[in-house]
XYZ file of C-alpha atoms in Angstrom:
145
model
C 0.000 0.000 0.000
C 2.859 2.322 0.819
C 4.281 1.959 -2.726
C 0.966 2.987 -4.261
C 0.811 6.111 -2.103
C 4.408 6.985 -3.070
C 3.646 6.517 -6.748
C 0.530 8.642 -6.504
C 2.470 11.377 -4.730
C 5.160 11.243 -7.422
C 2.496 11.541 -10.124
C 1.064 14.583 -8.379
C 4.524 16.158 -8.148
C 5.188 15.570 -11.822
C 1.900 17.081 -12.938
C 1.958 19.877 -10.363
C 4.425 22.026 -12.315
C 2.212 23.801 -14.887
C 4.764 26.510 -15.742
C 7.280 24.182 -17.367
C 6.679 23.889 -21.093
C 9.858 21.912 -21.885
C 10.458 19.028 -19.517
C 13.810 17.264 -19.295
C 14.196 14.318 -21.662
C 13.885 10.864 -20.130
C 17.130 9.578 -18.598
C 17.515 6.736 -21.131
C 17.971 9.308 -23.915
C 21.327 10.332 -22.370
C 22.680 6.778 -21.979
C 25.337 5.123 -24.110
C 24.937 1.411 -24.756
C 25.529 -1.197 -27.419
C 25.090 -4.884 -28.071
C 27.185 -7.240 -30.202
C 25.606 -10.441 -31.481
C 26.648 -13.252 -31.735
C 29.104 -13.303 -28.858
C 31.378 -16.003 -30.327
C 31.482 -15.814 -34.158
C 33.879 -17.766 -36.348
C 36.476 -16.086 -38.513
C 34.893 -14.895 -41.781
C 31.480 -14.375 -40.104
C 29.341 -11.268 -39.825
C 28.395 -9.745 -36.482
C 25.570 -7.288 -35.861
C 26.126 -4.209 -33.723
C 23.091 -2.466 -32.208
C 23.815 0.766 -30.374
C 22.315 3.797 -28.683
C 24.075 7.126 -28.176
C 22.972 10.362 -26.477
C 20.637 12.597 -28.486
C 23.343 15.201 -29.140
C 25.583 12.753 -31.020
C 25.273 12.314 -34.766
C 27.806 9.531 -35.402
C 29.311 6.482 -33.687
C 32.649 4.753 -34.173
C 33.037 1.030 -33.464
C 36.539 -0.444 -33.389
C 38.263 -3.712 -32.551
C 41.238 -5.906 -33.310
C 38.771 -8.476 -34.697
C 37.994 -6.337 -37.788
C 41.314 -6.126 -39.716
C 41.270 -6.010 -43.510
C 43.158 -8.376 -45.800
C 46.609 -7.045 -46.583
C 46.443 -4.298 -43.954
C 49.298 -3.802 -41.530
C 46.982 -2.233 -38.984
C 45.802 -4.595 -36.261
C 42.984 -2.274 -35.103
C 40.170 -1.108 -37.403
C 37.391 1.400 -36.798
C 34.019 1.341 -38.561
C 31.625 4.302 -38.658
C 27.932 3.931 -37.872
C 25.325 6.548 -38.743
C 22.682 7.357 -36.138
C 18.982 8.098 -36.363
C 17.425 11.210 -34.853
C 16.902 9.420 -31.526
C 20.459 8.126 -31.367
C 19.927 4.520 -32.474
C 22.170 2.782 -35.001
C 22.891 -0.669 -36.377
C 25.545 -2.132 -38.618
C 26.761 -5.485 -39.830
C 30.542 -5.862 -39.551
C 32.603 -8.671 -41.040
C 34.975 -10.559 -38.792
C 37.979 -10.968 -41.039
C 39.405 -14.341 -42.016
C 42.715 -12.898 -40.809
C 41.483 -11.915 -37.334
C 43.445 -13.749 -34.658
C 41.293 -16.270 -32.759
C 40.658 -15.583 -29.101
C 39.281 -12.834 -26.892
C 38.877 -9.325 -28.332
C 37.301 -6.159 -27.017
C 34.899 -4.078 -29.119
C 34.982 -0.351 -28.328
C 32.372 2.261 -29.234
C 32.587 6.060 -29.163
C 29.586 8.347 -29.599
C 30.676 11.611 -31.198
C 29.215 14.888 -32.358
C 30.867 16.065 -35.562
C 30.521 19.691 -36.601
C 32.052 21.142 -39.773
C 32.930 24.800 -40.210
C 31.509 25.839 -43.598
C 34.125 28.538 -44.216
C 37.287 26.566 -43.409
C 35.969 23.004 -43.876
C 37.578 21.973 -40.588
C 35.933 19.207 -38.561
C 35.443 19.422 -34.843
C 34.852 16.050 -33.140
C 33.505 15.942 -29.585
C 33.289 12.574 -27.790
C 30.010 12.277 -25.859
C 30.111 8.686 -24.668
C 32.140 5.485 -24.640
C 31.349 1.819 -24.101
C 32.932 -1.587 -24.636
C 31.829 -5.204 -24.996
C 33.670 -8.537 -25.124
C 33.927 -10.681 -28.264
C 35.360 -14.164 -28.688
C 36.495 -15.116 -32.204
C 36.598 -18.837 -33.024
C 38.741 -20.444 -35.707
C 37.498 -20.708 -39.286
C 36.042 -24.132 -40.116
C 34.726 -25.275 -43.476
C 31.978 -27.318 -41.836
C 30.321 -24.135 -40.526
C 28.906 -23.677 -44.045
C 27.386 -27.175 -44.289
């Protein structure tokens, strides 16, 4: 019974402020989070990255040592992800055949990119960061049969 009274009092407090035309956005709109599926792909598989960035951000960068390109000397690769107006984004990323098997970490940065029209200089402001584990298994031919 006490919880119901507390909830009713909170509802009264929320609706009791008639002078506020613009309320604060819900707290989940300011959170940074992302999800990588599947957790343990094979080499030469595709993973799906689902992410959410704060409303102010307009781009996300996802990077890992599990994404190297064929013939590249770089062990770490970053992939850009465009965001919707609410800060949601998704992207399929290929786990390279040349990615070393084992544990990897996938890092995400939410950024706000602004470009000066006169000088064409970019200004990048990092608004949020997150990471998730990823386990890459060895390539096997039988995974296709």
